[in-house]
Coordinates of C-alpha atoms in Angstrom, one line a residue:
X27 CA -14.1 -12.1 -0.7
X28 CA -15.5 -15.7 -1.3
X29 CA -16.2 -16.2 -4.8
X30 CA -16.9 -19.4 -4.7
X31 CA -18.6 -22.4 -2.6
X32 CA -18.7 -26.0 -2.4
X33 CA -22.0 -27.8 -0.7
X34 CA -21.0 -31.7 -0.3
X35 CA -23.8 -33.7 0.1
X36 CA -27.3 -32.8 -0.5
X37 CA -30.7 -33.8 1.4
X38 CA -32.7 -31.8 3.2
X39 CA -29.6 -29.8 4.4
X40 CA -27.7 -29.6 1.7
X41 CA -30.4 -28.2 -0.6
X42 CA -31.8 -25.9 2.0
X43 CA -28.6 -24.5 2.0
X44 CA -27.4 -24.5 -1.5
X45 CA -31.3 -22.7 -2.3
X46 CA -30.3 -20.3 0.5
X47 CA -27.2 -18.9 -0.6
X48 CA -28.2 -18.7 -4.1
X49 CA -31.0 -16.6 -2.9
X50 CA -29.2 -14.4 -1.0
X51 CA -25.9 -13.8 -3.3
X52 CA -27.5 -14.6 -6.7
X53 CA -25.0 -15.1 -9.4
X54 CA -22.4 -13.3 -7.4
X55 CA -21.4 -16.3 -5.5
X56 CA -20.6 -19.5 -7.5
X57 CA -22.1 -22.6 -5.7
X58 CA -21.9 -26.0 -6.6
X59 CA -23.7 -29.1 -5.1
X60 CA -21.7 -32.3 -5.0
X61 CA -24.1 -35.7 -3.4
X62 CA -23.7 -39.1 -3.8
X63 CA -26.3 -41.1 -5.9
X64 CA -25.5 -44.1 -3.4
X65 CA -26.7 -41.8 0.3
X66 CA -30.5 -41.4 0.7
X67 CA -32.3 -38.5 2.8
X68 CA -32.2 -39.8 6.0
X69 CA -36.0 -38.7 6.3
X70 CA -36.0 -38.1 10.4
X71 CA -37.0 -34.0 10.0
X72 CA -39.8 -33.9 8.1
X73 CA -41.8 -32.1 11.0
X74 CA -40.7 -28.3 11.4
X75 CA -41.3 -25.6 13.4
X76 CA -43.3 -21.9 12.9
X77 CA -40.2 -20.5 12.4
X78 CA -39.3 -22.3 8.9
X79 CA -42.3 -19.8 7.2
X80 CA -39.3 -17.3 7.1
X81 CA -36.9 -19.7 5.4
X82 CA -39.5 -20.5 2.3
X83 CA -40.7 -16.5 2.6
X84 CA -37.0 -15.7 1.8
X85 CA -36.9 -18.2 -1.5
X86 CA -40.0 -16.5 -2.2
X87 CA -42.1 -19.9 -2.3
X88 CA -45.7 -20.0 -1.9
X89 CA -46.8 -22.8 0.3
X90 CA -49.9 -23.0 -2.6
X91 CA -47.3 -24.5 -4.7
X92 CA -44.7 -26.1 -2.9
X93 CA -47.0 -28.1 -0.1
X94 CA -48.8 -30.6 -2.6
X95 CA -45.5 -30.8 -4.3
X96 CA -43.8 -32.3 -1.1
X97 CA -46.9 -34.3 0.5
X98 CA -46.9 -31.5 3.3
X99 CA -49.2 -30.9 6.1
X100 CA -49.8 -28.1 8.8
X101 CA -48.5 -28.8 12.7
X102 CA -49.9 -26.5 14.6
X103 CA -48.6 -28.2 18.1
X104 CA -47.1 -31.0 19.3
X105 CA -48.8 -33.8 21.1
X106 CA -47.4 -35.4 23.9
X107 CA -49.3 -38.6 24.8
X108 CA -48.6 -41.2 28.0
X109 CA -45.7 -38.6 29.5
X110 CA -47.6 -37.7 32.2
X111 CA -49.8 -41.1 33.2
X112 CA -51.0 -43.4 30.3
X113 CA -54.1 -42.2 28.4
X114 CA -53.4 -38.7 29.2
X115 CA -52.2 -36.4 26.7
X116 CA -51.4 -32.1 26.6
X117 CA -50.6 -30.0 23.4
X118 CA -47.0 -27.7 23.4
X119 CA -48.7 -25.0 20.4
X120 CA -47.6 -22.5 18.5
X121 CA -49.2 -19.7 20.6
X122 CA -48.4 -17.4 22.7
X123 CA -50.0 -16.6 26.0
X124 CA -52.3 -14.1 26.5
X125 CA -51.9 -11.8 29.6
X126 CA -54.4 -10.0 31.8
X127 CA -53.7 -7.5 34.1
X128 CA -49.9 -8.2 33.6
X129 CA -49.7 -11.6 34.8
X130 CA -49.7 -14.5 31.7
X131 CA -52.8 -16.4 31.6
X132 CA -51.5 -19.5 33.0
X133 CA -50.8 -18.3 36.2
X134 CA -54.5 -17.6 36.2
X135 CA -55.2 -20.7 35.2
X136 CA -53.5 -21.9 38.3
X137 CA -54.7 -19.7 40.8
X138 CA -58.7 -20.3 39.6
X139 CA -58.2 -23.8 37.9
X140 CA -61.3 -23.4 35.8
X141 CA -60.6 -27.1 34.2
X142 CA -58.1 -30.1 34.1
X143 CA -56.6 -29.0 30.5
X144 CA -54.5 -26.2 30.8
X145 CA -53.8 -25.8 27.4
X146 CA -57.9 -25.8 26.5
X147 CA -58.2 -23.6 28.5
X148 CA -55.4 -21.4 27.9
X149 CA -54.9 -21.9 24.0
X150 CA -57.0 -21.9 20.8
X151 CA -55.1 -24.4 19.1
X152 CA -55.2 -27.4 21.6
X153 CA -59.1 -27.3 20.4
X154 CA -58.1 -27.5 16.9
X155 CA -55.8 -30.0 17.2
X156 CA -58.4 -32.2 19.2
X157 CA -61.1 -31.8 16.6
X158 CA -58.5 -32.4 13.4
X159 CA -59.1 -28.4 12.4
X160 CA -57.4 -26.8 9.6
X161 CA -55.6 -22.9 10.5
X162 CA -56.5 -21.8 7.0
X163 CA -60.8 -21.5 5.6
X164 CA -60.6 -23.0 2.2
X165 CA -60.1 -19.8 0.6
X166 CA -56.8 -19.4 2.1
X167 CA -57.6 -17.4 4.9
X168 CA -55.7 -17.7 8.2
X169 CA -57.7 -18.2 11.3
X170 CA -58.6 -15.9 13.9
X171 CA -56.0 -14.7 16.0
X172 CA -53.6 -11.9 17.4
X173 CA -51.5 -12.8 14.4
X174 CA -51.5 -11.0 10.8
X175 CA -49.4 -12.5 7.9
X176 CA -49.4 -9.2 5.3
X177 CA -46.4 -7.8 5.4
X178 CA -47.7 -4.3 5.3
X179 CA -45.2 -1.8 3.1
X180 CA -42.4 -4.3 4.2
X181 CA -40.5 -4.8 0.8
X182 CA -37.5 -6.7 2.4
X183 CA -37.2 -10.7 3.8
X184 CA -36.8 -11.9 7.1
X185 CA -35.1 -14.2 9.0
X186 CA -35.2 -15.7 12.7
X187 CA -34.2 -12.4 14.2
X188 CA -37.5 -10.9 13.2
X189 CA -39.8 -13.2 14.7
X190 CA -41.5 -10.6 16.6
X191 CA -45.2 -12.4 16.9
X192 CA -46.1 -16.3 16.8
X193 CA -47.0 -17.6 13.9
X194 CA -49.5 -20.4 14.4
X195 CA -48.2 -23.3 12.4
X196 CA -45.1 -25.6 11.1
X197 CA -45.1 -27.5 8.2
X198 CA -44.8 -31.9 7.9
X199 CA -43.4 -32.7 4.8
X200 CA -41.5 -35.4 2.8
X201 CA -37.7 -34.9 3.4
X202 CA -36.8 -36.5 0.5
X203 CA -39.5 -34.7 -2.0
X204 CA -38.7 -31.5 -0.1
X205 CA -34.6 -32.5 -1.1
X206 CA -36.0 -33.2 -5.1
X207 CA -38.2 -29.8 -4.8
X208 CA -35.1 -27.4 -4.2
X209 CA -32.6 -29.2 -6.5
X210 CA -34.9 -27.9 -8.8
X211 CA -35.0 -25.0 -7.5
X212 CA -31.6 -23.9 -6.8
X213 CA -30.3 -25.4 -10.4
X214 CA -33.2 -23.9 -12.2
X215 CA -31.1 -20.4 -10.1
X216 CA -27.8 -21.9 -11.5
X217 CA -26.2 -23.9 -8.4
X218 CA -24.5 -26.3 -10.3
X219 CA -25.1 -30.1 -9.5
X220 CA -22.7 -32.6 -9.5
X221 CA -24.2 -36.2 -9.1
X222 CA -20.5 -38.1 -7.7
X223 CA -18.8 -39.6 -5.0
X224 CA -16.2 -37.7 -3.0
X225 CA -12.7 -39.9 -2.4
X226 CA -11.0 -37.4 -0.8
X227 CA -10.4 -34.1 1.0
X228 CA -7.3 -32.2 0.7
X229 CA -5.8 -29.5 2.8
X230 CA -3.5 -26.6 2.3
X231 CA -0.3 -25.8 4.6
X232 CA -2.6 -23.8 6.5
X233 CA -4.8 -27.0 7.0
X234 CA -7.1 -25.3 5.1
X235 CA -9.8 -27.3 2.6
X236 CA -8.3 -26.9 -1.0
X237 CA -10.5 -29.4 -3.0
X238 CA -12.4 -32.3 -3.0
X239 CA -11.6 -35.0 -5.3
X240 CA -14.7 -36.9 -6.7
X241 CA -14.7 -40.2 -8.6
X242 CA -15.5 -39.3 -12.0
X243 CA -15.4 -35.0 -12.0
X244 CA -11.9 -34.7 -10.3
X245 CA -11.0 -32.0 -8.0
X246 CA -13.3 -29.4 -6.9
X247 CA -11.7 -26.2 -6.0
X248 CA -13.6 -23.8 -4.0
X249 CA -12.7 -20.8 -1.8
X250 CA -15.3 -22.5 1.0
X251 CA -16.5 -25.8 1.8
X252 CA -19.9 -26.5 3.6
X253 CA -20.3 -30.0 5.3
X254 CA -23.6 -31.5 4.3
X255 CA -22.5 -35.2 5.0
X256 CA -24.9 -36.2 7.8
X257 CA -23.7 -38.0 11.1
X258 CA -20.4 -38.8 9.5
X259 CA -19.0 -35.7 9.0
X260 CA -16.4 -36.0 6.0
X261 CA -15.4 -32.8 6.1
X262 CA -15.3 -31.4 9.5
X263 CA -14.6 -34.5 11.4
X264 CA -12.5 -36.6 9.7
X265 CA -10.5 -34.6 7.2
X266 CA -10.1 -31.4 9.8
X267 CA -10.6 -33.4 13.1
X268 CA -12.6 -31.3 14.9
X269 CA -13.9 -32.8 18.5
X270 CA -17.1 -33.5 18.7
X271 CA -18.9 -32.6 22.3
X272 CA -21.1 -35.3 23.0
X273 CA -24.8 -34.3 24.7
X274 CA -25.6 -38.0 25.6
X275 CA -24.9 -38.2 29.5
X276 CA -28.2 -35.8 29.3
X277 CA -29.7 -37.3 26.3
X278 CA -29.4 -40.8 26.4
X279 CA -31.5 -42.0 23.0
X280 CA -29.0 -42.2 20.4
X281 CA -30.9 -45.1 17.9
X282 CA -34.5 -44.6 16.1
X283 CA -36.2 -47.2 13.4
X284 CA -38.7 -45.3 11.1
X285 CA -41.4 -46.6 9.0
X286 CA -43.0 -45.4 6.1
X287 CA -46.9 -46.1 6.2
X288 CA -49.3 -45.3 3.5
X289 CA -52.6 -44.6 5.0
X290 CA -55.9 -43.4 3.9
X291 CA -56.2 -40.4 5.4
X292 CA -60.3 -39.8 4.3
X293 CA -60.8 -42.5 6.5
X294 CA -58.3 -42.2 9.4
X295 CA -58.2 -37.8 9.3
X296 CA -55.5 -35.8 9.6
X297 CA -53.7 -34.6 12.7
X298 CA -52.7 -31.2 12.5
X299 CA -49.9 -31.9 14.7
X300 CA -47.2 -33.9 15.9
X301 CA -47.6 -36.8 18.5
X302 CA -45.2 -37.9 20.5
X303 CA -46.2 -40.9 22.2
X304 CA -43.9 -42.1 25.4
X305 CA -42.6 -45.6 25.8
X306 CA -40.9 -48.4 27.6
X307 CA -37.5 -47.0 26.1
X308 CA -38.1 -43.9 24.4
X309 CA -41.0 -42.2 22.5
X310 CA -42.7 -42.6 18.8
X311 CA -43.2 -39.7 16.6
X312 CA -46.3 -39.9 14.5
X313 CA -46.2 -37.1 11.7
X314 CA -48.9 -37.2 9.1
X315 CA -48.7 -36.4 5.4
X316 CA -51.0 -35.8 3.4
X317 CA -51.1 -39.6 1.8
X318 CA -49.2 -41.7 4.4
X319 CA -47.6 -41.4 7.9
X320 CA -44.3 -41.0 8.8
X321 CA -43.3 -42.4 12.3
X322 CA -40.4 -44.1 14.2
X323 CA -39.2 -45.0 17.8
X324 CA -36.5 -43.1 19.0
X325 CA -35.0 -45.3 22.0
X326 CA -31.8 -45.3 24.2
X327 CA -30.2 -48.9 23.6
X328 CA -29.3 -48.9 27.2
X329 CA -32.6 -49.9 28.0
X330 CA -33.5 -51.8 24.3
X331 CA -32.3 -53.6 21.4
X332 CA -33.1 -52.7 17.9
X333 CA -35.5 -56.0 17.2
X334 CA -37.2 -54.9 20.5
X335 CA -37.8 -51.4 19.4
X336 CA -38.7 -52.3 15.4
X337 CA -41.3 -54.7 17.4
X338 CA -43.0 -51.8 19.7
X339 CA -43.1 -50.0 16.8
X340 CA -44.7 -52.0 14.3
X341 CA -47.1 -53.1 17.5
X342 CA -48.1 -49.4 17.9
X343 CA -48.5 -48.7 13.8
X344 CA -50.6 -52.0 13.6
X345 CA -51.8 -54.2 10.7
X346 CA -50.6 -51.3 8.8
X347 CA -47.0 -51.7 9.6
X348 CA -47.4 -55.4 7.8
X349 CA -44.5 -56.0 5.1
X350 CA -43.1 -52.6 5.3
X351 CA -39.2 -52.1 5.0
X352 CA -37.8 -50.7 8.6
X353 CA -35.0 -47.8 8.3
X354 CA -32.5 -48.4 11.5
X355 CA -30.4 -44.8 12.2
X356 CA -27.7 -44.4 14.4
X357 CA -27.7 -40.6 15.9
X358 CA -24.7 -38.8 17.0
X359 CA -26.1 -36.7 20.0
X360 CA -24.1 -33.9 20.7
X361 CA -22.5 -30.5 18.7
X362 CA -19.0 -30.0 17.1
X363 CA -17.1 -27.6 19.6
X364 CA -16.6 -25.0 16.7
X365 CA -19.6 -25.9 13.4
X366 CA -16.9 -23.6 11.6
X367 CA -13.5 -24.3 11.3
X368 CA -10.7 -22.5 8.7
X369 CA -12.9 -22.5 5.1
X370 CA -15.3 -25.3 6.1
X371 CA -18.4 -24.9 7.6
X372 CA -21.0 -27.7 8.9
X373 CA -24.5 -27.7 8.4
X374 CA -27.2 -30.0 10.1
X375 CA -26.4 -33.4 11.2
X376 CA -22.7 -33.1 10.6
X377 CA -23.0 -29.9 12.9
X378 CA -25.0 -31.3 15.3
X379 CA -28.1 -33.2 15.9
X380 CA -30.2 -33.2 19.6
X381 CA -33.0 -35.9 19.1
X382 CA -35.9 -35.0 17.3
X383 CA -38.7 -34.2 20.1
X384 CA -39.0 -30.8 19.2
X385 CA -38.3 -30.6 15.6
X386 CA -35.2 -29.0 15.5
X387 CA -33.3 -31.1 13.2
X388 CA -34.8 -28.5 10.1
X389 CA -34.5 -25.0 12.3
X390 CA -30.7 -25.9 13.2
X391 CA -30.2 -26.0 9.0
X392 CA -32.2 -22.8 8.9
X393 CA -30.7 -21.1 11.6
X394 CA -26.9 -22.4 10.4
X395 CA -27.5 -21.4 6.9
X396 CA -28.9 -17.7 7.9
X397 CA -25.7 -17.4 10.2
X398 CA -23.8 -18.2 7.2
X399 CA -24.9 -15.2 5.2
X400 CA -24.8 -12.8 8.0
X401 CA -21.3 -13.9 8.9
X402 CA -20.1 -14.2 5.2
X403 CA -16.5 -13.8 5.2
X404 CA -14.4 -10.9 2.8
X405 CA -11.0 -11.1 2.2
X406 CA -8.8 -10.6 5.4
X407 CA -7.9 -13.7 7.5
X408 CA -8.6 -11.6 10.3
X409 CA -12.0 -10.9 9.6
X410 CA -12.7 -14.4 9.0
X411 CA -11.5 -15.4 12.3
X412 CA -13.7 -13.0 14.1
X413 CA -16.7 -13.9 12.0
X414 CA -16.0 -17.9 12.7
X415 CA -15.9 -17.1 16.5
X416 CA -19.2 -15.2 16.7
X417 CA -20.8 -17.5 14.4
X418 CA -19.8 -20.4 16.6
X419 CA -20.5 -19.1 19.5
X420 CA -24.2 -18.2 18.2
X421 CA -24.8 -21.9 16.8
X422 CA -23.1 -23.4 19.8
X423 CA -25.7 -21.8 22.2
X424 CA -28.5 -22.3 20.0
X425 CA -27.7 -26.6 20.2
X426 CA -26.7 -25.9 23.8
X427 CA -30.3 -24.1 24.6
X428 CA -32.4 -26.9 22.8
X429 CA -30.5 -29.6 24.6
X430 CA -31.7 -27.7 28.1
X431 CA -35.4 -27.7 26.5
X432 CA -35.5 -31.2 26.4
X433 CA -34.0 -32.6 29.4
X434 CA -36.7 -30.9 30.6
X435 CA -38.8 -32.6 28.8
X436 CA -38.0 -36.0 30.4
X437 CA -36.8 -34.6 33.8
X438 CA -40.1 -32.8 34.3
X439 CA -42.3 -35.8 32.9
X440 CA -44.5 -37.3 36.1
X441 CA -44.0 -40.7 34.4
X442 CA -41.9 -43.1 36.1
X443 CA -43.2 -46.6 35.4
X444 CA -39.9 -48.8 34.7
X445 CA -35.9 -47.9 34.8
X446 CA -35.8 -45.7 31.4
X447 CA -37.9 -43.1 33.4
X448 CA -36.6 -43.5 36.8
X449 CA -33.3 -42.8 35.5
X450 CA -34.8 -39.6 33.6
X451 CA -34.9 -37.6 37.2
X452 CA -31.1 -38.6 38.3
X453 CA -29.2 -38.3 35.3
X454 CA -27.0 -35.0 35.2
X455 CA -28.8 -31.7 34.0
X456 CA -27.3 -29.2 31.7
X457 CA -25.3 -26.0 33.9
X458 CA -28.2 -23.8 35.0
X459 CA -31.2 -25.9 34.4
X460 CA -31.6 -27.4 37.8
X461 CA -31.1 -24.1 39.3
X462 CA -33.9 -23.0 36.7
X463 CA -36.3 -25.5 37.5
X464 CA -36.5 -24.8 41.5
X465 CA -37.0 -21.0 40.4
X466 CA -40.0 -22.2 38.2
X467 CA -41.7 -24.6 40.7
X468 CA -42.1 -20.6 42.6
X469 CA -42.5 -18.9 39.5
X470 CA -43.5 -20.0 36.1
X471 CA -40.5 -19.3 33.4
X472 CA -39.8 -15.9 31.8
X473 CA -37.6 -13.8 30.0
X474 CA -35.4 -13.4 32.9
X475 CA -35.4 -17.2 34.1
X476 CA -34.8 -19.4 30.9
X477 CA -31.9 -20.1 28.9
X478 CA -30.2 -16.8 28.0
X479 CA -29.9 -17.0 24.5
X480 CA -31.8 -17.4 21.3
X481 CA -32.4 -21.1 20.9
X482 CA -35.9 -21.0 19.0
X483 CA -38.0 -21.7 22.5
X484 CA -39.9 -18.7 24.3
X485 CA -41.3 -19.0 28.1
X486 CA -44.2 -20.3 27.3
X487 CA -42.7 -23.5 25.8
X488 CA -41.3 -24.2 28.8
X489 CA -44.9 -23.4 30.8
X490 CA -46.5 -25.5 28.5
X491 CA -44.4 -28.5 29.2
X492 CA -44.1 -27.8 32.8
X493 CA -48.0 -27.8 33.0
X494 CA -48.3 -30.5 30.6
X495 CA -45.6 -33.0 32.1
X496 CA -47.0 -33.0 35.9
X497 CA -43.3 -34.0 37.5
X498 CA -42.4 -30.9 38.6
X499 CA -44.9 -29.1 41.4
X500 CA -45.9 -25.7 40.4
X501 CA -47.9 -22.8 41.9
X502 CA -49.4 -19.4 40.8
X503 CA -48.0 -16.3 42.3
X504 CA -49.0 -15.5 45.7
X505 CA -49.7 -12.3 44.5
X506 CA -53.2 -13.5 42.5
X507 CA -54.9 -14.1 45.8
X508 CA -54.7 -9.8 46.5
X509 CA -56.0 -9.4 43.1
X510 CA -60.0 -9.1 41.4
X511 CA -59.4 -12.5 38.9
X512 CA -62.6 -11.1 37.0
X513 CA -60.9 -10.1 33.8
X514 CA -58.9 -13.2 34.0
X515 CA -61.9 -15.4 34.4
X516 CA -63.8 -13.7 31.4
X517 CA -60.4 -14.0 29.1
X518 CA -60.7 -17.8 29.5
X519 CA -64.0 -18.0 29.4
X520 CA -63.3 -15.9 26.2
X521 CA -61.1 -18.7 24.8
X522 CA -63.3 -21.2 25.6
X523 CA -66.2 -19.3 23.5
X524 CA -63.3 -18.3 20.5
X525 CA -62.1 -21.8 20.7
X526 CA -65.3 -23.3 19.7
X527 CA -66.4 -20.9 17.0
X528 CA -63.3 -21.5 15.3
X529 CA -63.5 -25.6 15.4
X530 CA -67.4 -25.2 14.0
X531 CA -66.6 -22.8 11.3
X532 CA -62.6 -24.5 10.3
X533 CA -62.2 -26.8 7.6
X534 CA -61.2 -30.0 8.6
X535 CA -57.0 -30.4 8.2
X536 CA -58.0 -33.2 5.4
X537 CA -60.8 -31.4 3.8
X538 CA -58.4 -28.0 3.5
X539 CA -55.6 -30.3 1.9
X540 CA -58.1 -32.7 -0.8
X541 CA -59.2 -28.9 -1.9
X542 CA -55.5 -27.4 -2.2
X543 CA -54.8 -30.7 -4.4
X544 CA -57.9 -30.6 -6.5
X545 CA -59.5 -33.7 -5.5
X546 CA -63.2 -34.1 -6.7
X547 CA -65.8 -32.3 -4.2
X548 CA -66.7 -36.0 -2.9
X549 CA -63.9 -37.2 -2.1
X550 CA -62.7 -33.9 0.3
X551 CA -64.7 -34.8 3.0
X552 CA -63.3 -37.8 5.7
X553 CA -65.4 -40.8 5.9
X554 CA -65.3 -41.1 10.2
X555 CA -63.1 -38.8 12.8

């Protein structure tokens, strides 16, 4: 049975997971952090997914008290703007479709066409996001919908695997204050911190990891190892060699320059989502904290140079961006072929990293971490070579189903105004997805028609972005034209009506987030939308 871990390198990942497994094993399990003062966060994740709630539910956090803490914010969508034609934009939210009369409502939507916004008409939260809404009233209460957060008589945590309903909102945070917040947390839980840097990495005669010797604490014996060390992979790349499956003949943006901008947000309001604008070479994330704004211009430098994308980008942030320090990152695109190999085990960027459109930087940690404990090895080297293959094959196909998702996302876009998004509709697709798509230009995606296994994205994601992105024709079923649409029609008339209702009685995102950090009642209001 492991007795003991080593986490090298901290951040985001390596305190998510060092919190994680002192939650789940206590003081059974000796853990010890090891991080460099010398490496910062690299600070590309801070926007999440619905599905972190269950990481901070199983810490036992309150977002009361860790939210203002880490300058965090709700996403309730994404916002795609410019991917279809420029000055266009469409919402990918956390909601689910409804259905009526067995068929989901954006067939419906395509068979009546009630309006030129599918997801208005079809969602709650696209108003909500267009009108700066908060999900919560100020008292705490979560808006409207076909989701309820008490967990009844449950007394036990969750994980991924129990995300049986939608919740309707993500988190934006600070990286770097989330990394501070759960150092505290785990050491104040007994992981032990060591602030040093590692020289080297020594393996047994099985070529198993032995220690790691540090600069000033020595070696650092341990019966596992798990590989924190971003892009570089100390541990599982260069000490134990394993190949690395690139995702970039698919994926072509492998540079991003970032930008921190502090920003009034009483005067500019706060998205509760976030954008993704397209561009000559790429696309800029936009993701607003409560205080400034993180954003960045994730490129291909086949098609630009980093002085050309740092200029696009400080030309989109404007006078704002004026005497602010640019970060440059490199991005390895792609997965390790096994994230596990003998006694190590790599989490987030040194596992793998597929570009941040979706957000999945933070749910690859969560879902590598929660793996971890369900796969924990006992004694027998046979057992851990059974758990390391289903654990690998589990994280392989969850990198392997996002990386699908987005090709879509640029294969499918109508856009094609220079060569970056020509070449988007001729490059290679992932096995599957072209036969995928032709099925969905017939019939919209469902269980049965996208990627097979768990990879955090449900059918609707990949209506929304079919609908959304306008390069790939689409019909509804043939089948609607037999059928009485009256139910259908009052449903999104329904939304339409709910939709409202919600955006005149909802907190604005900034008003809900002055009150949860006690600013004075005059200065919880925004100055102009």
């Amino acid at each position: 049975m492991v007795k003991s871990i080593v986490v090298v390198g901290g951040g985001t990942s390596g305190w998510m997971t060092a919190a994680y497994l002192r939650a789940s094993f206590g003081d059974r399990v000796d853990i010890t952090l090891v991080e460099s003062k010398h490496v910062p966060t690299i600070g590309v994740g801070e926007a999440t997914f619905s599905t972190v709630r269950h990481y901070f539910e199983y810490l036992g956090l309150d977002e009361r008290e860790w939210m203002p803490e880490c300058s965090a914010t709700y996403k309730l969508a994404i916002r795609f703007e410019n991917w279809r034609t420029q000055g266009e934009h469409f919402y990918h939210p956390f909601e689910r479709l409804r259905v009526v009369d067995g068929f989901p409502i954006t067939d419906w939507w395509l068979h009546t066409k009630p309006g030129d916004r599918f997801d208005r008409d079809c969602f709650l939260i696209a108003s909500l996001c267009d009108e700066l809404r908060s999900p919560r009233y100020l008292d705490g209460t979560l808006f409207e919908q076909d989701f309820s957060e008490e967990g009844g008589d449950r007394v036990f945590r969750t994980t991924l695997s129990e995300q049986d309903t939608q919740f309707p909102y993500a988190y934006h945070f600070d990286a770097a204050l989330l990394a501070r917040y759960l150092t505290k947390y785990g050491t104040d839980r007994g992981v032990r911190h060591v602030l040093d840097d590692v020289l080297d990495v020594a393996l047994d005669e099985r070529g198993w990891i032995s220690h790691v010797v540090t600069k000033e604490h020595g070696e650092l014996h341990a019966d596992l190892f798990v590989d924190c060390t971003g892009f570089k992979g100390l541990l599982i790349n260069q000490a134990l060699a394993e190949p690395f499956q690139s995702y970039q003949d698919t994926l072509p943006n492998n540079r991003a320059v970032a930008l921190r901008v502090p920003v009034d947000m009483a005067e500019r309001g706060l998205r509760p989502c976030t954008t993704a604008t397209a561009q000559d070479a790429g696309w800029i994330w936009t993701i607003p904290l409560f205080g400034r704004v993180g954003t960045g211009y994730v490129y291909s430098d086949e098609y630009c140079t980093p002085e050309e994308a740092e200029r696009t980008l400080r030309a989109h942030v404007g006078p704002d961006s004026e005497g602010l320090e640019a970060n440059h990152i490199r991005m390895r695109i792609g997965r390790n072929e096994r994230s596990w190999v003998n006694n190590c085990v790599a989490v987030g960027l040194s596992s793998g990293f597929v570009e941040p459109l979706e957000s999945t930087g933070i749910f690859f940690i969560q879902n590598a971490v929660e793996q971890l404990v369900k796969h924990f090895p006992a004694g027998a080297e046979a057992d851990w070579e059974n758990l390391r293959a289903s654990y690998n094959r589990q994280v392989s196909n969850v990198m392997d189903g996002v990386r699908e998702f987005l090709v879509l996302h640029y294969y499918a876009a109508a856009r094609q105004d220079n060569q970056y998004w020509k070449d988007t509709k001729t490059r290679p697709l992932p096995d599957s997805l072209g036969e995928r798509i032709e099925r969905w230009s017939t019939k919209l995606p469902d269980n049965e028609s996208v990627f097979p296994y768990f990879h955090g994205f449900e059918p609707y994601s990949y209506t929304a972005m079919l609908l959304g992105l306008g390069g790939v024709p689409v019909q509804a079923p043939p089948s609607l034209a037999l059928l009485n649409d009256e139910a259908a029609v009052r449903e999104l008339q329904l939304v339409k009506k709910q939709a409202a209702r919600l955006v005149e009685r909802l907190p604005s995102q900034y008003e809900y987030f002055a009150h949860l950090h006690g600013l004075p009642p005059e200065r919880r209001s925004t100055r102009k939308r």
